[in-house]
Tab-separated table of C-alpha atoms in Angstrom:
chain	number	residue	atom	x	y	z
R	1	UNK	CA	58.044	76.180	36.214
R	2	UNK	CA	58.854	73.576	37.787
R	3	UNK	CA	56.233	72.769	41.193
R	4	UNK	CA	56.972	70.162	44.046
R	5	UNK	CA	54.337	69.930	46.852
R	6	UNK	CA	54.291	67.880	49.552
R	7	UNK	CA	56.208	64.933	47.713
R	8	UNK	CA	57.019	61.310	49.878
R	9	UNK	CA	58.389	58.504	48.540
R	10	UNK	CA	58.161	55.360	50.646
R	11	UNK	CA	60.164	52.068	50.111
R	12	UNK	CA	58.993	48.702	51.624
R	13	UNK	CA	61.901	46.262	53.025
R	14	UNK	CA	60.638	43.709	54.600
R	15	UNK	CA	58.052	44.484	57.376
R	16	UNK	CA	59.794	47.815	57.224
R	17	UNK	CA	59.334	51.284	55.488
R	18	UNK	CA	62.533	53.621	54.327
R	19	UNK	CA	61.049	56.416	53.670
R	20	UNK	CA	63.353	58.463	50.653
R	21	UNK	CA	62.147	61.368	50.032
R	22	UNK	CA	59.687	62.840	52.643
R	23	UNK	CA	57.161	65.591	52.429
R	24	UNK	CA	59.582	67.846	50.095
R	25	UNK	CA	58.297	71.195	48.769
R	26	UNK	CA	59.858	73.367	46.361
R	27	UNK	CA	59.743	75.545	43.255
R	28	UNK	CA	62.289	75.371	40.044
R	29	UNK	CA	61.865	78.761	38.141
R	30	UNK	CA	62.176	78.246	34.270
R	31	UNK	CA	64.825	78.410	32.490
R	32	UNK	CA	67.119	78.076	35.380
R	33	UNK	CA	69.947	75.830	36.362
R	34	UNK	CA	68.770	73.802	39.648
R	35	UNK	CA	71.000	72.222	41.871
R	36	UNK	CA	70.280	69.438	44.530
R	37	UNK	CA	73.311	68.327	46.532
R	38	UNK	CA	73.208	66.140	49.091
R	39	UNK	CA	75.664	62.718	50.440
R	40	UNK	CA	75.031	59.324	49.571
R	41	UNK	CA	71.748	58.076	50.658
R	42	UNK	CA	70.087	61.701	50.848
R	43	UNK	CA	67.360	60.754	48.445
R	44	UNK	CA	68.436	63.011	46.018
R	45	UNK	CA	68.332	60.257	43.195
R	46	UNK	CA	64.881	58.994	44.327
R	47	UNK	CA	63.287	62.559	43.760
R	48	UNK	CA	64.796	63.126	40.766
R	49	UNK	CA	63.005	59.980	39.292
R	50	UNK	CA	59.717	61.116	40.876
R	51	UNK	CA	60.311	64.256	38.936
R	52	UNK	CA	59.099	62.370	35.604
R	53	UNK	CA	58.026	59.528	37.110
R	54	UNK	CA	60.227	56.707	36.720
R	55	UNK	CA	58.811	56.223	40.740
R	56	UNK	CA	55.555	56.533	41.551
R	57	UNK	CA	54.803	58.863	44.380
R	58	UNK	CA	53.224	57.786	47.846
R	59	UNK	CA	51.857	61.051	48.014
R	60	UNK	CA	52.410	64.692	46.801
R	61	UNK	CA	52.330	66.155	43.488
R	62	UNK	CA	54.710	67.369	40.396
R	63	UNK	CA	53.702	69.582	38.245
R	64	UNK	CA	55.744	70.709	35.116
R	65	UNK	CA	54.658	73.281	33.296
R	66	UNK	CA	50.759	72.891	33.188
R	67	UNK	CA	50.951	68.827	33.460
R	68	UNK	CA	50.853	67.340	36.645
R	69	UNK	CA	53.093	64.502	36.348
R	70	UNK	CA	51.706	62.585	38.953
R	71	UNK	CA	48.121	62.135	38.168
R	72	UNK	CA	48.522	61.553	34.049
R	73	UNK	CA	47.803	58.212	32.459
R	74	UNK	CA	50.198	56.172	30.972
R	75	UNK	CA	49.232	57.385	27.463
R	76	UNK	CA	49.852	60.892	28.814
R	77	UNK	CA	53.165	60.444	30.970
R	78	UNK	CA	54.380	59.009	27.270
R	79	UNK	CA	54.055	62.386	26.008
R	80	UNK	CA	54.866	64.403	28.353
R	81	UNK	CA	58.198	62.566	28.557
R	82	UNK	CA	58.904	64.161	25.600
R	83	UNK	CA	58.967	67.154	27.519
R	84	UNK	CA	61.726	66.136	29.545
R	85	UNK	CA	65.007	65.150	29.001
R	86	UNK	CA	66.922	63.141	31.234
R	87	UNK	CA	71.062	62.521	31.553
R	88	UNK	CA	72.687	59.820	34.001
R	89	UNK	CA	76.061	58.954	35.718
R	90	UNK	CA	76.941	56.169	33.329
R	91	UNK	CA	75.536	57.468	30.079
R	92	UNK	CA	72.840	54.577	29.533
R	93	UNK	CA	73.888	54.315	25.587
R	94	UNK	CA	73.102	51.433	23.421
R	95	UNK	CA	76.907	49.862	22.819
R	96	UNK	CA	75.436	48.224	19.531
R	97	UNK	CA	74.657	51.622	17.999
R	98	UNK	CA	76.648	54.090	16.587
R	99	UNK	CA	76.630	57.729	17.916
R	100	UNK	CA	73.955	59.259	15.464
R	101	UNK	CA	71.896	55.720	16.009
R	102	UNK	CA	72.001	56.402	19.645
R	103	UNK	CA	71.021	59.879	19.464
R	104	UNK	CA	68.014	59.072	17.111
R	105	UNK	CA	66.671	56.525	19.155
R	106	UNK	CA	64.196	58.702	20.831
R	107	UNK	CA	63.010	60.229	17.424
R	108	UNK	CA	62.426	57.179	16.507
R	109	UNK	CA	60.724	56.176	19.473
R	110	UNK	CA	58.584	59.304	18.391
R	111	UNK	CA	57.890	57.898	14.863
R	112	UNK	CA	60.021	61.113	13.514
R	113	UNK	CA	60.500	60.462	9.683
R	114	UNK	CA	63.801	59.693	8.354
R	115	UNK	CA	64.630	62.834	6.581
R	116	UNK	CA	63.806	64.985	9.447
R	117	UNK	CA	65.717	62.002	11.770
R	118	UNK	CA	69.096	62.604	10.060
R	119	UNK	CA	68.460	66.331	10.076
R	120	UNK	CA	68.010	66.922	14.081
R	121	UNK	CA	70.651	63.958	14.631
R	122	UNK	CA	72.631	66.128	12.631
R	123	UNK	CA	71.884	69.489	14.682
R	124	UNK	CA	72.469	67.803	17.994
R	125	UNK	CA	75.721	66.075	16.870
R	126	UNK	CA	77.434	69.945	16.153
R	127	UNK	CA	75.598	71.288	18.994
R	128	UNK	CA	77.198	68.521	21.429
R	129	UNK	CA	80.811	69.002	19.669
R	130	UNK	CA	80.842	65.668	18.686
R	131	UNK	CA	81.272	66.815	14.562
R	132	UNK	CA	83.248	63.954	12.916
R	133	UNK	CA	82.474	61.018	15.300
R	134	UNK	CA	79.210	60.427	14.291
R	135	UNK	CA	79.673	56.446	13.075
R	136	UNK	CA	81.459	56.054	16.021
R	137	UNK	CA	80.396	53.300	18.997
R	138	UNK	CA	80.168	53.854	22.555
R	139	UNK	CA	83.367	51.552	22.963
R	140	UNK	CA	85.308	53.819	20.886
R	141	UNK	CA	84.154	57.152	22.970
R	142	UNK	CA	85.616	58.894	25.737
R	143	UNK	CA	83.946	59.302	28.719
R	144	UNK	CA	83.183	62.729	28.358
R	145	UNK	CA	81.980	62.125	24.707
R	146	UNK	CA	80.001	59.170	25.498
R	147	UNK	CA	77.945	62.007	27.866
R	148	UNK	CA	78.031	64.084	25.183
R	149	UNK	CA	76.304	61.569	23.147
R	150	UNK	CA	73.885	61.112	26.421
R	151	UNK	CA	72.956	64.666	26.360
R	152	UNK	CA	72.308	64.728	22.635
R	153	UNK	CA	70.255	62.196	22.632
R	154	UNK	CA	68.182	63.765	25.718
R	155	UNK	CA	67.487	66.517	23.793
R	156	UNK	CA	66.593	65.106	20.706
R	157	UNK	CA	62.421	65.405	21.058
R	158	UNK	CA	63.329	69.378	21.815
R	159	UNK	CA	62.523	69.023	25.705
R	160	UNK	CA	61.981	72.003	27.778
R	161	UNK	CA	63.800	70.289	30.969
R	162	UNK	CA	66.677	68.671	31.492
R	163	UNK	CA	67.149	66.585	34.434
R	164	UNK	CA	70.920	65.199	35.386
R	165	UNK	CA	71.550	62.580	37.640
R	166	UNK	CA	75.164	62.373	38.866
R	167	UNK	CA	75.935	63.108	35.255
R	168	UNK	CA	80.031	63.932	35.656
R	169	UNK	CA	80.537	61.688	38.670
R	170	UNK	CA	81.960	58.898	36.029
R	171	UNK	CA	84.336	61.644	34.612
R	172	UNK	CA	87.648	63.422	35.467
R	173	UNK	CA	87.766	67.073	36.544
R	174	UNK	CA	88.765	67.996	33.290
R	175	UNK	CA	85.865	66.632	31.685
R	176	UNK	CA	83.546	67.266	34.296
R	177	UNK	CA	84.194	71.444	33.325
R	178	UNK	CA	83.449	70.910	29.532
R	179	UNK	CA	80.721	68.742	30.466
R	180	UNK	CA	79.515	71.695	32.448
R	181	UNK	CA	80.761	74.368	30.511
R	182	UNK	CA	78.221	72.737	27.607
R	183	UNK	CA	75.679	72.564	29.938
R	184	UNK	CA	75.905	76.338	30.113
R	185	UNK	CA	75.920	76.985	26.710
R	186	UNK	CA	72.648	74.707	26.165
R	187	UNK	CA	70.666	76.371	28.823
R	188	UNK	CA	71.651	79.463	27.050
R	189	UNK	CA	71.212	78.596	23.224
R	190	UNK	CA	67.439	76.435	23.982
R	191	UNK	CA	66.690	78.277	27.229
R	192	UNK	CA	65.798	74.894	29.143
R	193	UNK	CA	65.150	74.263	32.621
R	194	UNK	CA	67.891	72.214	34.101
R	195	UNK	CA	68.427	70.092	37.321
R	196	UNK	CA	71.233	68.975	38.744
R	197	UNK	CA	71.523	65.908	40.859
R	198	UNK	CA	75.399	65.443	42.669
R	199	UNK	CA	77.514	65.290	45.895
R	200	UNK	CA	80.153	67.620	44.624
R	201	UNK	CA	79.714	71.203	45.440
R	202	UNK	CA	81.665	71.964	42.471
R	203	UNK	CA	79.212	71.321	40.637
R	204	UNK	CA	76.913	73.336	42.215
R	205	UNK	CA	79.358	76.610	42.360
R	206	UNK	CA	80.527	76.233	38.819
R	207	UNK	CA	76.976	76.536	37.156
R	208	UNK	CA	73.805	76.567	39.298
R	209	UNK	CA	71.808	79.562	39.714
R	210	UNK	CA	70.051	77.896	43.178
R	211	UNK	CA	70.524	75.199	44.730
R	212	UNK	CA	68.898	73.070	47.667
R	213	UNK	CA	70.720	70.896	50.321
R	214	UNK	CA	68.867	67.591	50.656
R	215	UNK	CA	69.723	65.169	53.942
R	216	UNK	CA	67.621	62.418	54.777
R	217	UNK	CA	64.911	62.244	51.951
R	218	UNK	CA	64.317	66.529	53.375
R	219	UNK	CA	65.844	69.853	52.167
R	220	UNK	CA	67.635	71.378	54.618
R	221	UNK	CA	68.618	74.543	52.967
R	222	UNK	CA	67.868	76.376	49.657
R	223	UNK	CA	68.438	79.246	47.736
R	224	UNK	CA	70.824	81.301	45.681
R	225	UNK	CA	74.043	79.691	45.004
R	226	UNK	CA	76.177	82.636	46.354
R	227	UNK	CA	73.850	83.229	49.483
R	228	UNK	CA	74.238	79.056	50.155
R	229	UNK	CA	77.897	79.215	49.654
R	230	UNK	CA	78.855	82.418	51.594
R	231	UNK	CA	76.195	82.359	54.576
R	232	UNK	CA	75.478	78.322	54.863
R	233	UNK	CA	73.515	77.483	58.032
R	234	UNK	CA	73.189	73.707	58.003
R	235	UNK	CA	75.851	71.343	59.544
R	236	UNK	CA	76.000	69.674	56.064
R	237	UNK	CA	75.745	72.622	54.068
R	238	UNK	CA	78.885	74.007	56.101
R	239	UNK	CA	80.367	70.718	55.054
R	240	UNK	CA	79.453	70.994	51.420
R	241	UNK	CA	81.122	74.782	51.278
R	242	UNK	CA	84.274	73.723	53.252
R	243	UNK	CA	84.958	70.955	50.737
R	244	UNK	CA	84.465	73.233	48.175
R	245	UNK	CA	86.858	75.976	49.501
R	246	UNK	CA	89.438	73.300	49.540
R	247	UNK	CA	89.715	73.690	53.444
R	248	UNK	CA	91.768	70.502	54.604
R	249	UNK	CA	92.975	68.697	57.892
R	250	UNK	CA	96.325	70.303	57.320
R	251	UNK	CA	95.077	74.414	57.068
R	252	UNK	CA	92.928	73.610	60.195
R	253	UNK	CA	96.175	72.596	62.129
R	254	UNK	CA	98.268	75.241	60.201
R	255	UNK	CA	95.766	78.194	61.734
R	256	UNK	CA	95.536	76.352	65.054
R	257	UNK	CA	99.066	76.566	66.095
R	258	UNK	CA	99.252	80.506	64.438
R	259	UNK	CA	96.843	81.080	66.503
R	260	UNK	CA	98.508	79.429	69.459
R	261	UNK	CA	100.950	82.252	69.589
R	262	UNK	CA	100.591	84.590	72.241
R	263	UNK	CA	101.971	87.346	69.610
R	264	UNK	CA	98.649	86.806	67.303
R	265	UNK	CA	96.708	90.033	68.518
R	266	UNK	CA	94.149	91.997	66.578
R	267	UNK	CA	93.306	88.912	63.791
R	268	UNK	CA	89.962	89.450	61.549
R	269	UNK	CA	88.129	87.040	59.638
R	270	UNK	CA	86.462	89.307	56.685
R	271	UNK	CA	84.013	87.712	54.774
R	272	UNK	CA	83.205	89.134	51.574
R	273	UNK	CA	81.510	88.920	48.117
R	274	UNK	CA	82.585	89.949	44.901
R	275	UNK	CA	86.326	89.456	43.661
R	276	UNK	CA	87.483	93.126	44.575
R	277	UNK	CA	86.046	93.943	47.545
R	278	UNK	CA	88.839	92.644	49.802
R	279	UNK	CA	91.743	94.076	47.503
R	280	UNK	CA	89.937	97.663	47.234
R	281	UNK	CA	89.291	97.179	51.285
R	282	UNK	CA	92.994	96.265	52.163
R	283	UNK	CA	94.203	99.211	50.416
R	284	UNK	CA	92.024	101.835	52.195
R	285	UNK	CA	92.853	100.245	55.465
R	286	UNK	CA	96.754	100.610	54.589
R	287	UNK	CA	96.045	104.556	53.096
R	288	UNK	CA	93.552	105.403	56.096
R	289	UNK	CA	95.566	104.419	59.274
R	290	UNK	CA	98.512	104.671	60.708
R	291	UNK	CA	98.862	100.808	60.827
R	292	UNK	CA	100.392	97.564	59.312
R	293	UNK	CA	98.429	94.735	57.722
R	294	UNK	CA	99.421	90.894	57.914
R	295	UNK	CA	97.446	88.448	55.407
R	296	UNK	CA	97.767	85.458	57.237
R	297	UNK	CA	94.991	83.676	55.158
R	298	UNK	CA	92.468	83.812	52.157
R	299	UNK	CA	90.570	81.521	49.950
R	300	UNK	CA	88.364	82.926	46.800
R	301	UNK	CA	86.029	81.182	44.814
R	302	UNK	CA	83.946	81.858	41.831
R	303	UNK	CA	80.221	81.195	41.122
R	304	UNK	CA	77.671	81.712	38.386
R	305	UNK	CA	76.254	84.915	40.420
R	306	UNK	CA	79.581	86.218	41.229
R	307	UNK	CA	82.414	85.727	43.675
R	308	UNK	CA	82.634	84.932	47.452
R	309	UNK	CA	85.811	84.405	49.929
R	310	UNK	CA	87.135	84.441	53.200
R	311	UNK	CA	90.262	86.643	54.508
R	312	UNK	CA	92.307	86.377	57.962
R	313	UNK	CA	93.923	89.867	58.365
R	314	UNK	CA	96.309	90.999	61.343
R	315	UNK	CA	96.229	94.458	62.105
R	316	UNK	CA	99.497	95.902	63.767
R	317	UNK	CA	100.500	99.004	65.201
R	318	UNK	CA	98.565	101.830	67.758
R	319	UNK	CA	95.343	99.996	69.687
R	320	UNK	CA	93.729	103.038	69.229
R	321	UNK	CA	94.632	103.413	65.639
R	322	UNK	CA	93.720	99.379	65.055
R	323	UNK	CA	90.770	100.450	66.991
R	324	UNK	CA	89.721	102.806	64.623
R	325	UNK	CA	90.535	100.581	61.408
R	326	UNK	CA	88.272	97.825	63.178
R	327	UNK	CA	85.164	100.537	63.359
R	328	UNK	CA	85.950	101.822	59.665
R	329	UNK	CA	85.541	97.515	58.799
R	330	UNK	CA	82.569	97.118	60.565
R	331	UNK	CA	80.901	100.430	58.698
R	332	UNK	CA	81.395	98.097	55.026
R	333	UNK	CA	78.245	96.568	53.699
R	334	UNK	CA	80.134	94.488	51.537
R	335	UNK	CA	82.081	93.113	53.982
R	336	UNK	CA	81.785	90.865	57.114
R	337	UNK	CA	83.390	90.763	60.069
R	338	UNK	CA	84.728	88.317	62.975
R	339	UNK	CA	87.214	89.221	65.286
R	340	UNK	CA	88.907	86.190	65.831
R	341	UNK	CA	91.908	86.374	68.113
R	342	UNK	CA	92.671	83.782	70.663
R	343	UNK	CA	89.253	81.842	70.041
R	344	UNK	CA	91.044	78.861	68.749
């Protein structure tokens, strides 16, 4: 486990103090997959730093495991590096070393002997997917090898956490989902601890198990991923799900003027969880009343504790018949309602 109290992390400019990260609390359960979103300038890369100490605290405490980071001596932070693992947005590889070199470099940081070097360096290389390029340079790589190469080599002294910083902002979207997708597997296969530093909520959905919303060196908002995602409270974490729902300026306006017509009577908004529910709920509506349905609407994602979407429904026919389907709705745990008509 992974235990934040009361951590602040003060910056002097000038006669001025920016204060980064400021009086954060929180808990990281292990062998989960942590997320902490926030914008640019949240602190988010600040705390992850204080996490094994790269920064020095102004106050508060981390404790990993049964080692509280903050307080150890420099002899002791040395090893207990070795207990953490740490990946970044632009790799951080040696460009004069070859893959394997750059992957051993913390073994032999650890004075790991030469026969048992080539043998983990060996492991790690498979493990990555990275079989075959091992006398390659960084120059040579892709950027989703190179942070294959990155995350090899941060697990090369067997860590029990991981800690990523920004780690597929360099890459495309395709890489970014093998990058994650191996992530996965690794917290899987080892059972590590892993957090996740990054602005994109994709991230976030496609493999976190919790996540917190930082803004302004605080957190906002935590919890489970699907919880977050389909019940946010926070201005920003309403942002943060909207961008991730692929809501734009143009479906805004597109649901504005349909709503704009006077004809536009009787229109839900059912939120719901789980990939069925609305499908299995449309077609009891259609077989229990004496009414028509119109889908105007409706976005689905997945996450890594299930699925969660939004629906916009018009119900046509009898008002007392639509009044009835409306009551039947409200009676689903599974599914939310908002009646929506004419709001807009």
């Amino acid at each position: 486990m992974i235990k934040i109290d009361s951590l602040t992390k003060e910056f002097s400019i000038g006669e001025k103090k920016l204060t980064a990260v400021n009086d954060l609390s929180l808990e990281i359960q292990s062998g989960e997959i942590f997320g902490i979103i926030g914008y640019s300038g949240a602190g988010k890369s600040t705390f992850i730093r204080l996490l094994n100490r790269l920064e020095t605290p102004s106050s508060g405490s981390v404790t990993i495991g049964d080692k509280q980071i903050t307080t150890l001596s420099k002899k002791d932070l040395r090893n207990a590096r070795q207990d953490i693992g740490m990946i970044f947005q632009h790799f951080n590889l040696l460009w004069s070393r070859t893959v394997q070199d750059n992957i051993a470099f913390p073994l032999e940081i650890a004075g790991v002997g030469k026969s048992e070097r080539q043998k983990r360096v060996q492991e790690l290389v498979d493990l990555v997917g990275l079989t075959g390029r091992e006398k390659a340079y960084p120059s040579q790589l892709s950027g989703g090898q190179k942070q294959r190469v990155g995350i090899a080599r941060a697990l090369a002294n067997r860590p029990n956490v991981l800690l990523c910083d920004e780690a597929t902002s360099a890459l495309d979207p395709e890489t970014t989902n093998s990058i994650l997708d191996l992530l996965v597997s690794i917290n899987k296969k080892l059972g590590l601890t892993i957090v996740m530093i990054t602005h994109e909520m994709h991230v976030i959905r496609k493999i976190c198990d919790r996540v917190a919303v930082m803004e302004k060196g605080s957190i906002v908002e935590q919890g489970d991923v699907l919880e977050v995602f389909s019940h946010p409270k926070m201005p920003v974490t309403k942002k943060f799900v909207k961008q991730v729902m692929g809501d734009t300026d143009e479906d805004e306006a597109e649901m504005n003027q349909l709503f704009q017509n006077e004809n536009n009577r009787n229109v839900l908004r059912l939120h719901f969880i789980g990939e069925t529910t609305n499908q299995a709920l449309i077609s009891q509506l259609a077989k229990k009343f004496d009414i028509d349905l119109n889908i105007l609407q409706g976005k689905i994602t997945q996450t890594q504790r299930g699925a969660y979407g939004t629906l916009f429904v018009q119900l046509i026919g009898d008002q007392h018949e639509i009044d009835k389907a409306v009551q039947y709705i409200d009676e689903q745990t599974s599914v939310e309602m908002e009646v929506v008509e004419n709001e807009r």
